[in-house]
Every structure is written in structure tokens, then in C-alpha cells.
mmCIF file of N, CA and C in Angstrom:
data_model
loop_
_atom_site.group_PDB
_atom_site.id
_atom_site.type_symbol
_atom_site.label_atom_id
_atom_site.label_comp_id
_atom_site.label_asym_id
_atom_site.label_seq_id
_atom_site.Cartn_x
_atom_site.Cartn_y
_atom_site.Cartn_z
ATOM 1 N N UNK P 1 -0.771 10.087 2.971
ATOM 2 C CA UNK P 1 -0.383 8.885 3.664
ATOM 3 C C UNK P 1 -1.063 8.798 5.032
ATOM 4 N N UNK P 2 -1.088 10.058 5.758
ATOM 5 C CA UNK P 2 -2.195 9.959 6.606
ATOM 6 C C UNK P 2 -3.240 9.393 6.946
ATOM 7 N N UNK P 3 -3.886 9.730 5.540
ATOM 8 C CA UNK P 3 -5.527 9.532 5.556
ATOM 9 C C UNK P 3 -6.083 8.320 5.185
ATOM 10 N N UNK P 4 -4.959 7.603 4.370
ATOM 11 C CA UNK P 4 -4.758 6.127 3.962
ATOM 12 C C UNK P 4 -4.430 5.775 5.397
ATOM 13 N N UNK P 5 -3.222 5.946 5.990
ATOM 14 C CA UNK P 5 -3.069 5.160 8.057
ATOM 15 C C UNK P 5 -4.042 5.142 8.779
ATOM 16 N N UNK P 6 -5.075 6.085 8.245
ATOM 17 C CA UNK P 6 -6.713 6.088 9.052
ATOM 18 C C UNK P 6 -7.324 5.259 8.372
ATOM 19 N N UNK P 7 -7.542 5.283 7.338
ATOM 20 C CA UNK P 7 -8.573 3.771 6.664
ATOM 21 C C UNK P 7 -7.962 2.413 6.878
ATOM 22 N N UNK P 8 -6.569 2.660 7.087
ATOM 23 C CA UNK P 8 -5.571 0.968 7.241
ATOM 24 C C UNK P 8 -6.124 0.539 8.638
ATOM 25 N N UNK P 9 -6.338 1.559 9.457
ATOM 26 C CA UNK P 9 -6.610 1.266 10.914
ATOM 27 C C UNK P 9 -8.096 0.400 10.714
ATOM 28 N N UNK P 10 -8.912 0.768 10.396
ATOM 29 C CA UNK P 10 -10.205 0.151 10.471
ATOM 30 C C UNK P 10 -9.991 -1.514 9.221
ATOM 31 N N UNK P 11 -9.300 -1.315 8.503
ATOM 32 C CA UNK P 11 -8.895 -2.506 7.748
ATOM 33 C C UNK P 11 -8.356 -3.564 8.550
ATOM 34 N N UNK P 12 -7.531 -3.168 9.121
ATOM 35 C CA UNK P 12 -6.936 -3.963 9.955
ATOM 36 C C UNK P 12 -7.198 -4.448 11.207
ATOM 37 N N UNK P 13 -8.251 -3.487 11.552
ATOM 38 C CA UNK P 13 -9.169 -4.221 13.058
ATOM 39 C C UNK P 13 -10.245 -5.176 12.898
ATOM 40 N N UNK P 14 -10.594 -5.008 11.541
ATOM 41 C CA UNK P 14 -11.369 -5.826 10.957
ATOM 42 C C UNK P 14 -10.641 -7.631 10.806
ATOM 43 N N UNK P 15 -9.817 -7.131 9.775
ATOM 44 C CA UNK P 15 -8.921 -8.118 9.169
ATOM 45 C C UNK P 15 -8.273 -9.386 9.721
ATOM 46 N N UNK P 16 -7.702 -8.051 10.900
ATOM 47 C CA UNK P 16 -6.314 -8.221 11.837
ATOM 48 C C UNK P 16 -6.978 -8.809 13.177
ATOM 49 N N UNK P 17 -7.281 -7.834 13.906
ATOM 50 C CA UNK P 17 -7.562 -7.981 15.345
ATOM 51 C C UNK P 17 -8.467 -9.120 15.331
ATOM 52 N N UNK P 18 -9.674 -8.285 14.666
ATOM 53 C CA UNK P 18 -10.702 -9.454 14.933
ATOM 54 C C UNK P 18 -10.666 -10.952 14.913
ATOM 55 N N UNK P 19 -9.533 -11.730 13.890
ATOM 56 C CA UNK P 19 -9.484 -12.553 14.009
ATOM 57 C C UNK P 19 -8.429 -13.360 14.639
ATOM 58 N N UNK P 20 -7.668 -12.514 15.455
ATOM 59 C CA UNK P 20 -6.700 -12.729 16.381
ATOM 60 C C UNK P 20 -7.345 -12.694 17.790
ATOM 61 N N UNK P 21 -8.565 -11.626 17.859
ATOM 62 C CA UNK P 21 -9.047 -11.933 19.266
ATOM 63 C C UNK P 21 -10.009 -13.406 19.160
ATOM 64 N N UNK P 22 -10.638 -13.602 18.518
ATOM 65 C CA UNK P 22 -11.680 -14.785 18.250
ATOM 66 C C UNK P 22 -10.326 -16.006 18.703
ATOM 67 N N UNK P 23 -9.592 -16.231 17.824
ATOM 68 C CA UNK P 23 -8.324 -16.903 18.143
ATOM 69 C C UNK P 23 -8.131 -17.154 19.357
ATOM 70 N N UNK P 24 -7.414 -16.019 19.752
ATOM 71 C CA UNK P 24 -6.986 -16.194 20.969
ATOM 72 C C UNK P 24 -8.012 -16.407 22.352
ATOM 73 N N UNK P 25 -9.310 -16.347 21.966
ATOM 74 C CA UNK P 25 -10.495 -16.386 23.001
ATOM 75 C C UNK P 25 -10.463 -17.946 23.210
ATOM 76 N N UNK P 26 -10.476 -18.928 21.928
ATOM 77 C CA UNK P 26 -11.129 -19.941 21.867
ATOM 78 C C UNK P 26 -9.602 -20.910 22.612
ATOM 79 N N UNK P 27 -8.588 -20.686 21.707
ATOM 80 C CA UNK P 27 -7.560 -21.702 22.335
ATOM 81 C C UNK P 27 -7.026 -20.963 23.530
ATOM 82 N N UNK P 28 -7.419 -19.714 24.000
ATOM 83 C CA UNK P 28 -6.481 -19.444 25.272
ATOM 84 C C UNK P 28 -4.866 -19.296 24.979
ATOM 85 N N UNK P 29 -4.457 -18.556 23.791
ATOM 86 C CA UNK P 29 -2.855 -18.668 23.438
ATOM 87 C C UNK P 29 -3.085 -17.175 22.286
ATOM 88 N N UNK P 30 -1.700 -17.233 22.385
ATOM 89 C CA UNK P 30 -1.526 -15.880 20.535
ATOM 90 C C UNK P 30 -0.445 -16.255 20.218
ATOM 91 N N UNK P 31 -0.601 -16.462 19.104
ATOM 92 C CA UNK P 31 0.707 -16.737 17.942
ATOM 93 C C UNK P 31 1.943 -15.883 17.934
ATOM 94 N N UNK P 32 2.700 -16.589 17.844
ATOM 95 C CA UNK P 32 3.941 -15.703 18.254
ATOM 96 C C UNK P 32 4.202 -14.593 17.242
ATOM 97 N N UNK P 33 4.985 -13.780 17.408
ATOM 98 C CA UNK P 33 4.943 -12.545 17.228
ATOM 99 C C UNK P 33 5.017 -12.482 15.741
ATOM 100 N N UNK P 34 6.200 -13.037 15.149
ATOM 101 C CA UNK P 34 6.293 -13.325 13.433
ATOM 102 C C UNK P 34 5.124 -13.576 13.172
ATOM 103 N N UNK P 35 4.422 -14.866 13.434
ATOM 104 C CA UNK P 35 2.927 -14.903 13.038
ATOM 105 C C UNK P 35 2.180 -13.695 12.757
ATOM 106 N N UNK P 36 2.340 -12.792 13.718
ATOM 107 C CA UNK P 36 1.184 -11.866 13.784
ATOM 108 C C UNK P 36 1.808 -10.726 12.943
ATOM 109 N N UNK P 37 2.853 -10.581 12.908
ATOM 110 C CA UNK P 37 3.944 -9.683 11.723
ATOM 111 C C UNK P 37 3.194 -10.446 10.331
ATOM 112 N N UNK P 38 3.192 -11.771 10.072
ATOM 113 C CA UNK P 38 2.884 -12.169 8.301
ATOM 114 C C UNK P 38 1.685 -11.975 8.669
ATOM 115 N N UNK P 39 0.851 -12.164 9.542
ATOM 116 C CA UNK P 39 -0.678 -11.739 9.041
ATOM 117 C C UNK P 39 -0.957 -10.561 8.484
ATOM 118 N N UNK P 40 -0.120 -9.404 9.156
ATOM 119 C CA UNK P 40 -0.958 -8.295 9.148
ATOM 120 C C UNK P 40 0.465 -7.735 7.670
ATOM 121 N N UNK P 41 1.178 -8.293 7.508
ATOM 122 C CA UNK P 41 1.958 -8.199 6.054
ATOM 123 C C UNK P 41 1.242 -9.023 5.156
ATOM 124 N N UNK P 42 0.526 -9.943 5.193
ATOM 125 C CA UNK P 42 -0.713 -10.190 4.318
ATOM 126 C C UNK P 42 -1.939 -9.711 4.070
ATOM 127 N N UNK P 43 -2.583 -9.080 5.206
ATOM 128 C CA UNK P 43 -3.798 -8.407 4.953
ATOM 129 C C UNK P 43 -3.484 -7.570 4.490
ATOM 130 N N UNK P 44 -2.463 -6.071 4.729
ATOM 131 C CA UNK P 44 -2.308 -5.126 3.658
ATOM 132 C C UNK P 44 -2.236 -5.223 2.451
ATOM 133 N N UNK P 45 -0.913 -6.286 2.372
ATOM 134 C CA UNK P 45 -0.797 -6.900 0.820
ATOM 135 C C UNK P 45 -2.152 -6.933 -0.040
ATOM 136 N N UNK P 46 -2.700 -7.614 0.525
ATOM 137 C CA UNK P 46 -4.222 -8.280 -0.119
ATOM 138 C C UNK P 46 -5.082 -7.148 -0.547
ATOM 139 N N UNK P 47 -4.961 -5.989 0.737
ATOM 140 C CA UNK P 47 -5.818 -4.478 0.501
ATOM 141 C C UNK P 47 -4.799 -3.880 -0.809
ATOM 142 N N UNK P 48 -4.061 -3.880 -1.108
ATOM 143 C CA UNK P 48 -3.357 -2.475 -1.776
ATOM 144 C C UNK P 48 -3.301 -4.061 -3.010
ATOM 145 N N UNK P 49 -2.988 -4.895 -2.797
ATOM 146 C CA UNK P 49 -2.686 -5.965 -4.189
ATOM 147 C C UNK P 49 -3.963 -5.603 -4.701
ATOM 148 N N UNK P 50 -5.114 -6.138 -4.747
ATOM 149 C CA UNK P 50 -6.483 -5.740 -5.042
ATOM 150 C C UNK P 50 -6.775 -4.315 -5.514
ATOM 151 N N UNK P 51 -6.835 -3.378 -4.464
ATOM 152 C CA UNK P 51 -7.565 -2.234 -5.002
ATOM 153 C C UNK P 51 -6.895 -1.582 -5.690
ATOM 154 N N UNK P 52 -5.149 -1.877 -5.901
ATOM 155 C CA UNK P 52 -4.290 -1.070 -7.232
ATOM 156 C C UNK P 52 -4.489 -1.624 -8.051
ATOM 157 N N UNK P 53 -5.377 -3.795 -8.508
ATOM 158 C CA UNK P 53 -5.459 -3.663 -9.674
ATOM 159 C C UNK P 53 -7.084 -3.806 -9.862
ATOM 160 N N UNK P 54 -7.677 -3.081 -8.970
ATOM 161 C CA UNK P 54 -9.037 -3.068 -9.873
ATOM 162 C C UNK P 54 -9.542 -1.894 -11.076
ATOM 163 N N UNK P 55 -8.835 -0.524 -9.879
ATOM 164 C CA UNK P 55 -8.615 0.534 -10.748
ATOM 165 C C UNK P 55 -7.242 1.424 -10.484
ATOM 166 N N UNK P 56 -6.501 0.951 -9.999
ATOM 167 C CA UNK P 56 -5.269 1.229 -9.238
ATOM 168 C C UNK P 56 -5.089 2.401 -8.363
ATOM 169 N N UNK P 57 -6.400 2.082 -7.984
ATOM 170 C CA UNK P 57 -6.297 3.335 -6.236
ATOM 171 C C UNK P 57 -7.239 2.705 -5.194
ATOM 172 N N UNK P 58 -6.461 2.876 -4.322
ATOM 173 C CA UNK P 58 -6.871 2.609 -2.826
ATOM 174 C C UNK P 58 -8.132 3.466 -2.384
ATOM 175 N N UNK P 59 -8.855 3.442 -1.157
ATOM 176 C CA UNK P 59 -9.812 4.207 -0.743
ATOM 177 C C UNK P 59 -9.389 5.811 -0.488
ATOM 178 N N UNK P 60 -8.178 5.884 0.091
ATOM 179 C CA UNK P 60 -7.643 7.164 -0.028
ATOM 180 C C UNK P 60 -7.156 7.812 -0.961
ATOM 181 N N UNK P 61 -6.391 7.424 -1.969
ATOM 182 C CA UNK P 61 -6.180 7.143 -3.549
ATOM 183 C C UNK P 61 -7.248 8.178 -4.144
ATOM 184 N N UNK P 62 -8.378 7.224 -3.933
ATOM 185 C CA UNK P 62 -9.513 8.054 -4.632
ATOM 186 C C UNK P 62 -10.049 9.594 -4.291
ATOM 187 N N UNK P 63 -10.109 9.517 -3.197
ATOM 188 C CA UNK P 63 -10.390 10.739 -2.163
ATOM 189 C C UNK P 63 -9.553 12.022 -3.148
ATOM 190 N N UNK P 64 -8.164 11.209 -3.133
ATOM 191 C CA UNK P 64 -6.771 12.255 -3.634
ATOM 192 C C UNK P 64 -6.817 12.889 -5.093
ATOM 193 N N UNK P 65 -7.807 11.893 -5.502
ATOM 194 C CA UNK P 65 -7.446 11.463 -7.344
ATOM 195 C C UNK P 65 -6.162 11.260 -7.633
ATOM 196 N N UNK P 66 -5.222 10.401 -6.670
ATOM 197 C CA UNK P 66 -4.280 9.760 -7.327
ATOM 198 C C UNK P 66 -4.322 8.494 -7.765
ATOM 199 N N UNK P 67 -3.740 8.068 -8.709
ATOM 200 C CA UNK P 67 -3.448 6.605 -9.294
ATOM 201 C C UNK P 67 -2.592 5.720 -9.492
ATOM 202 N N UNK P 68 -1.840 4.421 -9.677
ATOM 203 C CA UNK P 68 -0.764 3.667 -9.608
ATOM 204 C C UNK P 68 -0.556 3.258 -10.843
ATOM 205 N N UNK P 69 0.023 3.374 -12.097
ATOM 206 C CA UNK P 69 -0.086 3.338 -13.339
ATOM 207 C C UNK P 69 1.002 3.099 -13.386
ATOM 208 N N UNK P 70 1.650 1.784 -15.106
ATOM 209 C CA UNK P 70 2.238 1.462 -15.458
ATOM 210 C C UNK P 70 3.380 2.689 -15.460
ATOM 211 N N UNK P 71 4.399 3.035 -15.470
ATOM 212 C CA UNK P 71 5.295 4.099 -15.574
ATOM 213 C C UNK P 71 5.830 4.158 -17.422
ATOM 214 N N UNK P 72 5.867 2.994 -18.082
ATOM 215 C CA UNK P 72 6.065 3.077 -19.639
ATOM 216 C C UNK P 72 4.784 3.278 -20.066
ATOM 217 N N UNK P 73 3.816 2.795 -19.975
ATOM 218 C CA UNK P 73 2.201 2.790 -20.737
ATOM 219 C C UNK P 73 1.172 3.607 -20.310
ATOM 220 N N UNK P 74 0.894 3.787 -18.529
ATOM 221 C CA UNK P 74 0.387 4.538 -18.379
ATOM 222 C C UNK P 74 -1.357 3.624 -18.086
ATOM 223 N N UNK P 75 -0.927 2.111 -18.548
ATOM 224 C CA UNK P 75 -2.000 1.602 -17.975
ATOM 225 C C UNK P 75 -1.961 0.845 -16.606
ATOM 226 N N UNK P 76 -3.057 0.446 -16.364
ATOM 227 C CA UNK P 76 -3.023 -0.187 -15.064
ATOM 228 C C UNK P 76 -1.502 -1.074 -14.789
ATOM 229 N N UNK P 77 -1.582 -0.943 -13.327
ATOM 230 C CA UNK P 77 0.239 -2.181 -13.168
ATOM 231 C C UNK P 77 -0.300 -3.284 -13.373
ATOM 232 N N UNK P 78 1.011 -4.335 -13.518
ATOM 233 C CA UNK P 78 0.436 -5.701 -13.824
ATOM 234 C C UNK P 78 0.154 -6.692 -12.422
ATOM 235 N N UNK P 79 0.027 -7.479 -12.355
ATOM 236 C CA UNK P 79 0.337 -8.514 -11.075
ATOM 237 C C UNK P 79 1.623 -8.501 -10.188
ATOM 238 N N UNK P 80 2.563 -8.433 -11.547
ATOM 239 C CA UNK P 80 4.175 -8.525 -10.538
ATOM 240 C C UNK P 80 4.439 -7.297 -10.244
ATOM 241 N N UNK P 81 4.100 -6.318 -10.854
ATOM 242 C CA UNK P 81 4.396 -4.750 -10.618
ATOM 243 C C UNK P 81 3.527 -4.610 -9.346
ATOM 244 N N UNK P 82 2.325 -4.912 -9.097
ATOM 245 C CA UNK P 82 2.100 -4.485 -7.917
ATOM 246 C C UNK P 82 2.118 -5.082 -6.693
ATOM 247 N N UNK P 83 2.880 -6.843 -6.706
ATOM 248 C CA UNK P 83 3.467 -7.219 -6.291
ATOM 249 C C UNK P 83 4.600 -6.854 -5.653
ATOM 250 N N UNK P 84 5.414 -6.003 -6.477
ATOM 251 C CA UNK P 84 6.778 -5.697 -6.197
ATOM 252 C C UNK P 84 6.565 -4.374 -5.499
ATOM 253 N N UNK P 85 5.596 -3.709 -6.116
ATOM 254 C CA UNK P 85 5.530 -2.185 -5.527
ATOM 255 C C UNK P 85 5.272 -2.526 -3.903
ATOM 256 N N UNK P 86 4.525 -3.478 -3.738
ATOM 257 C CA UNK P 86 3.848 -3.620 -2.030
ATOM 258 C C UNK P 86 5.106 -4.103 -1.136
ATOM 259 N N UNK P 87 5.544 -4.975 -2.082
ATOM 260 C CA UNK P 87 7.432 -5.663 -0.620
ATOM 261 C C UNK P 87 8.357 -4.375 -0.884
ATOM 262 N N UNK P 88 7.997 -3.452 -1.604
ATOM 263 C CA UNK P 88 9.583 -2.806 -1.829
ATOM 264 C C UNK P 88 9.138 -1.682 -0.799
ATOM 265 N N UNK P 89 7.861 -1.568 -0.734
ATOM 266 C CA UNK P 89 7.654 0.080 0.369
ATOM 267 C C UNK P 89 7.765 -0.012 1.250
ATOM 268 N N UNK P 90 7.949 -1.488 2.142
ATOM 269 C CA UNK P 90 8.099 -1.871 3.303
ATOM 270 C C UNK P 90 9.602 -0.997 3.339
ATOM 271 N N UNK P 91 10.362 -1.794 3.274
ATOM 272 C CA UNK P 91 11.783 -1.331 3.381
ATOM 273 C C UNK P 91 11.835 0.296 3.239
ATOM 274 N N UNK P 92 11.070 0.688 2.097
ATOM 275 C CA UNK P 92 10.718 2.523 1.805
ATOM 276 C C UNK P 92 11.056 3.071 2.631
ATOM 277 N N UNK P 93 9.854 2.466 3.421
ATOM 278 C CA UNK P 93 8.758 3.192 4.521
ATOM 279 C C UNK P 93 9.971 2.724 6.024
ATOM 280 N N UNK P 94 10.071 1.547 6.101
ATOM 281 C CA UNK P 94 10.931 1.466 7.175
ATOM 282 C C UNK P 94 12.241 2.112 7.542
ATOM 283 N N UNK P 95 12.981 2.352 6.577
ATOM 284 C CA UNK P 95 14.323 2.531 6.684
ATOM 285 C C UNK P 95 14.347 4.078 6.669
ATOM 286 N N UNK P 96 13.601 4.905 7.707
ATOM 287 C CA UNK P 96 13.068 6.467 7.456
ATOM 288 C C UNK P 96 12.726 7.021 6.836
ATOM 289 N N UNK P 97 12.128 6.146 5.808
ATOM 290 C CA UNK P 97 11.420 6.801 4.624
ATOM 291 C C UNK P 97 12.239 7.190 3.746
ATOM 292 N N UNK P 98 13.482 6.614 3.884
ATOM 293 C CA UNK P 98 14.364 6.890 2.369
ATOM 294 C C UNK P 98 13.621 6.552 1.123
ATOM 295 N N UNK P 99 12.967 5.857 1.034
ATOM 296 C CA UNK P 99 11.992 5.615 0.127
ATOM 297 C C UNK P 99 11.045 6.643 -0.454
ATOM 298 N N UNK P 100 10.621 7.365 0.456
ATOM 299 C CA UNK P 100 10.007 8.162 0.063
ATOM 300 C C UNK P 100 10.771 9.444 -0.085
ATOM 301 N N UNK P 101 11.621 10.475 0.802
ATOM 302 C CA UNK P 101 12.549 11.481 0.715
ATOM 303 C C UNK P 101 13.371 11.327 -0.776
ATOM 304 N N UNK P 102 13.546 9.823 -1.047
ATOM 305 C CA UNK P 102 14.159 9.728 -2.746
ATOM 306 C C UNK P 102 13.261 10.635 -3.817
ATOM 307 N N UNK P 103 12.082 10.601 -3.522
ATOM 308 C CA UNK P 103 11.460 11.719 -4.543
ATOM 309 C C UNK P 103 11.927 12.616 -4.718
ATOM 310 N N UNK P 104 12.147 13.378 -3.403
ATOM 311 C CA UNK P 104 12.604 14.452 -3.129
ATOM 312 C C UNK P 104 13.932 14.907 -4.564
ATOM 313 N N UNK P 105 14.662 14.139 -4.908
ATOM 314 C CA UNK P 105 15.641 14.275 -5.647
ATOM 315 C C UNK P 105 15.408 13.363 -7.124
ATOM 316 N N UNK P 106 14.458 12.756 -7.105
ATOM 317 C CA UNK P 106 14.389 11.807 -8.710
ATOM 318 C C UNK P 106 14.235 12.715 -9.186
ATOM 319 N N UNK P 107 14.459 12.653 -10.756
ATOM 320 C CA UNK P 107 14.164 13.508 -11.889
ATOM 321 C C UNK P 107 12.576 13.379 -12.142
ATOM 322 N N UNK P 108 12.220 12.545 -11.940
ATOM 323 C CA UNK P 108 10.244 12.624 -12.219
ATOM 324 C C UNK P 108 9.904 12.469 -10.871
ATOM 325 N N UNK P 109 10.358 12.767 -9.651
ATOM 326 C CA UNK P 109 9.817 12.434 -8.467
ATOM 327 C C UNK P 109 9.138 11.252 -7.843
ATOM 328 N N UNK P 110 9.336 10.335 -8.230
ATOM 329 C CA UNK P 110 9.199 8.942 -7.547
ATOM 330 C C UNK P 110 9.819 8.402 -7.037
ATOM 331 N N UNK P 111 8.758 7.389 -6.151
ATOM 332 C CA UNK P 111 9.184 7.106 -4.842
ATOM 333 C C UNK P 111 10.592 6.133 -4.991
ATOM 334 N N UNK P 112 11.226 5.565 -4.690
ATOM 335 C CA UNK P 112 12.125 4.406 -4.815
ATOM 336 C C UNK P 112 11.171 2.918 -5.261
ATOM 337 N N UNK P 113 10.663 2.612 -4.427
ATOM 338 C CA UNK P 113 9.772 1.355 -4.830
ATOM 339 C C UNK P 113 9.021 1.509 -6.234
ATOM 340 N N UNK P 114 8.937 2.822 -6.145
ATOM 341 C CA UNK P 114 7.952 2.680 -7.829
ATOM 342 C C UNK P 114 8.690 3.038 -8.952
ATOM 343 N N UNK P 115 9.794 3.778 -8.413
ATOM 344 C CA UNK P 115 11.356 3.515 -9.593
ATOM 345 C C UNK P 115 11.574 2.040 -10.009
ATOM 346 N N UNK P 116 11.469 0.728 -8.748
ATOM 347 C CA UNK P 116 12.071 -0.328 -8.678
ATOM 348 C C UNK P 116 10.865 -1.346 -9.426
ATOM 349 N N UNK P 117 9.588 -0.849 -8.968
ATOM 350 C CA UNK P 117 8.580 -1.672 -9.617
ATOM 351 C C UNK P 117 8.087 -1.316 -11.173
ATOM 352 N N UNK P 118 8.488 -0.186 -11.867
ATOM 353 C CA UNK P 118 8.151 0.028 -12.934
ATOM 354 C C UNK P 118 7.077 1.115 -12.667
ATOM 355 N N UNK P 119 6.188 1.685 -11.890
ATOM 356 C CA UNK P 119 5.001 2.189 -11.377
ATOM 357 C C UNK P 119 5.095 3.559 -11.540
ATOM 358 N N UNK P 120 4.290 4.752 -11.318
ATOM 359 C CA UNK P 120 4.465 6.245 -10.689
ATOM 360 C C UNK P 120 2.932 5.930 -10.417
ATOM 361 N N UNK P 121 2.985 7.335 -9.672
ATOM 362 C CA UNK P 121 1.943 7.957 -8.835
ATOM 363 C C UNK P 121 1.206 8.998 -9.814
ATOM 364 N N UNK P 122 -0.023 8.956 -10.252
ATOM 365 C CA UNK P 122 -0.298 10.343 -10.874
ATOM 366 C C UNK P 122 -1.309 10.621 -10.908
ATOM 367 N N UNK P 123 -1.699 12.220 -10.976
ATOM 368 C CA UNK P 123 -3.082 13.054 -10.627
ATOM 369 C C UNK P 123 -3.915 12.640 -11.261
ATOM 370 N N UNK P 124 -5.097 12.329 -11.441
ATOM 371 C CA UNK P 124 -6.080 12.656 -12.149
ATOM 372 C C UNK P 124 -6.593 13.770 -12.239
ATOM 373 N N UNK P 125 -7.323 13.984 -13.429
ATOM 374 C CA UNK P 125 -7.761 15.206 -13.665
ATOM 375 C C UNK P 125 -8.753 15.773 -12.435
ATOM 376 N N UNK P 126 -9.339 16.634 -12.609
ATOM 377 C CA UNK P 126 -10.441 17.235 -11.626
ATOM 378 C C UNK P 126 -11.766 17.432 -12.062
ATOM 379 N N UNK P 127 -12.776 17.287 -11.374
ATOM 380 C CA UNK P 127 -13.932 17.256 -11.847
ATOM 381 C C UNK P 127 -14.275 18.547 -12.128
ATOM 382 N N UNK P 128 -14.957 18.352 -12.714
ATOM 383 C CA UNK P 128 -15.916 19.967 -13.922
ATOM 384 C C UNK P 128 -16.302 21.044 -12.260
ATOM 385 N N UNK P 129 -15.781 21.928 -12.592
ATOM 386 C CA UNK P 129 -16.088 23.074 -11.916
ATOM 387 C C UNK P 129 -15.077 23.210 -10.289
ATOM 388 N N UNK P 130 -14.437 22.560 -10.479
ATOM 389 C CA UNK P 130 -12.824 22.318 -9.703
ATOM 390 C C UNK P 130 -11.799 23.665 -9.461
#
């Protein structure tokens, strides 16, 4: 989760800042604060909606060889599944990470949001000579 908060950072200065400073250069103002809360709750969205369904891992994801897979099938999530997986980690992640510490005690170790979205987390294999 780390190493993903380091790639979110450059996503989001991109995404985020940059077009909040351009903004705010030209009219002389910044959008009030909610504004700038749904932007940057949309640009993530958009990063993790996307790259969980192209191959269902993020840039750090890959690094990990972890993946976001259907939890019954085992294939890619669908639209609403990874829909749901992205609003439910907010709360996860916010509320001290009960979201995540729930692993800690599931019977297959998943997170709460990916209990709730249908989803798990899982290894990929390792490359030849690993």
C-alpha cells in the first residue's frame, strides 16, 4: 500500500494539482473544498476503475504480482464489482482501516470491501527461476 501511495502521488499531481493550479492561475479563485474532495475521488476512481479492468492490477499491483479477481470465477471483476470495490475502501481505509485489519480475522483473509464487492486479492505465480 505504500508503494501504490508513491505512484498515487505522482498520479495525482498530474491529474489533480496540475489542473487545479492552471485553474486557479487563470480565474484568480479555488473551488471550494468538496470540489476539490470529488475531483481527486474521481481521478483515483478513474486510476484503479481502469487499470483493475484492463488486467486487474494497478502499477504497484504488478510490481507485487498481485491481482483483483472475481472471488466466485476467478476472472477479471466486472464494472460494478470494481465499482463497488473503489467506494467501499474509502470507508475501509478511513474508518482506521477496519477495512483492512478485517482480514486479519476473515476465514480467506479479505479485505471488507472485497468481501462486500464480490473481489479477493491474489498472488500470481512467479517467474521461472524465482
Amino acid at each position: 500500500m505504500l508503494y501504490e501511495a508513491l505512484l498515487l502521488l505522482g498520479v495525482l499531481a498530474f491529474a489533480f494539482l496540475l489542473p487545479q493550479m492552471i485553474l486557479g492561475m487563470m480565474t484568480k479563485t479555488l473551488p471550494p473544498g468538496w470540489v476539490s474532495l470529488m475531483h481527486v475521488f474521481g481521478v483515483l476512481g478513474l486510476y484503479f476503475y481502469v487499470l483493475w479492468g484492463r488486467n486487474g492490477q494497478t502499477l504497484a499491483m504488478q510490481t507485487w504480482r498481485l491481482q483483483i479477481v472475481d472471488a466466485q470465477s476467478g476472472k477479471l471483476p466486472n464494472a460494478s464489482q470494481r465499482l463497488m470495490r473503489y467506494v467501499l475502501s474509502w470507508p475501509s481505509l478511513l474508518f482506521f482501516g477496519a477495512g483492512l485489519i478485517w482480514s486479519l480475522f476473515d476465514r480467506d483473509g479479505q479485505f471488507l470491501h472485497d468481501r462486500f464487492a464480490g473481489t479477493c486479492v491474489v498472488l500470481l505465480p512467479g517467474r521461472p527461476g524465482e
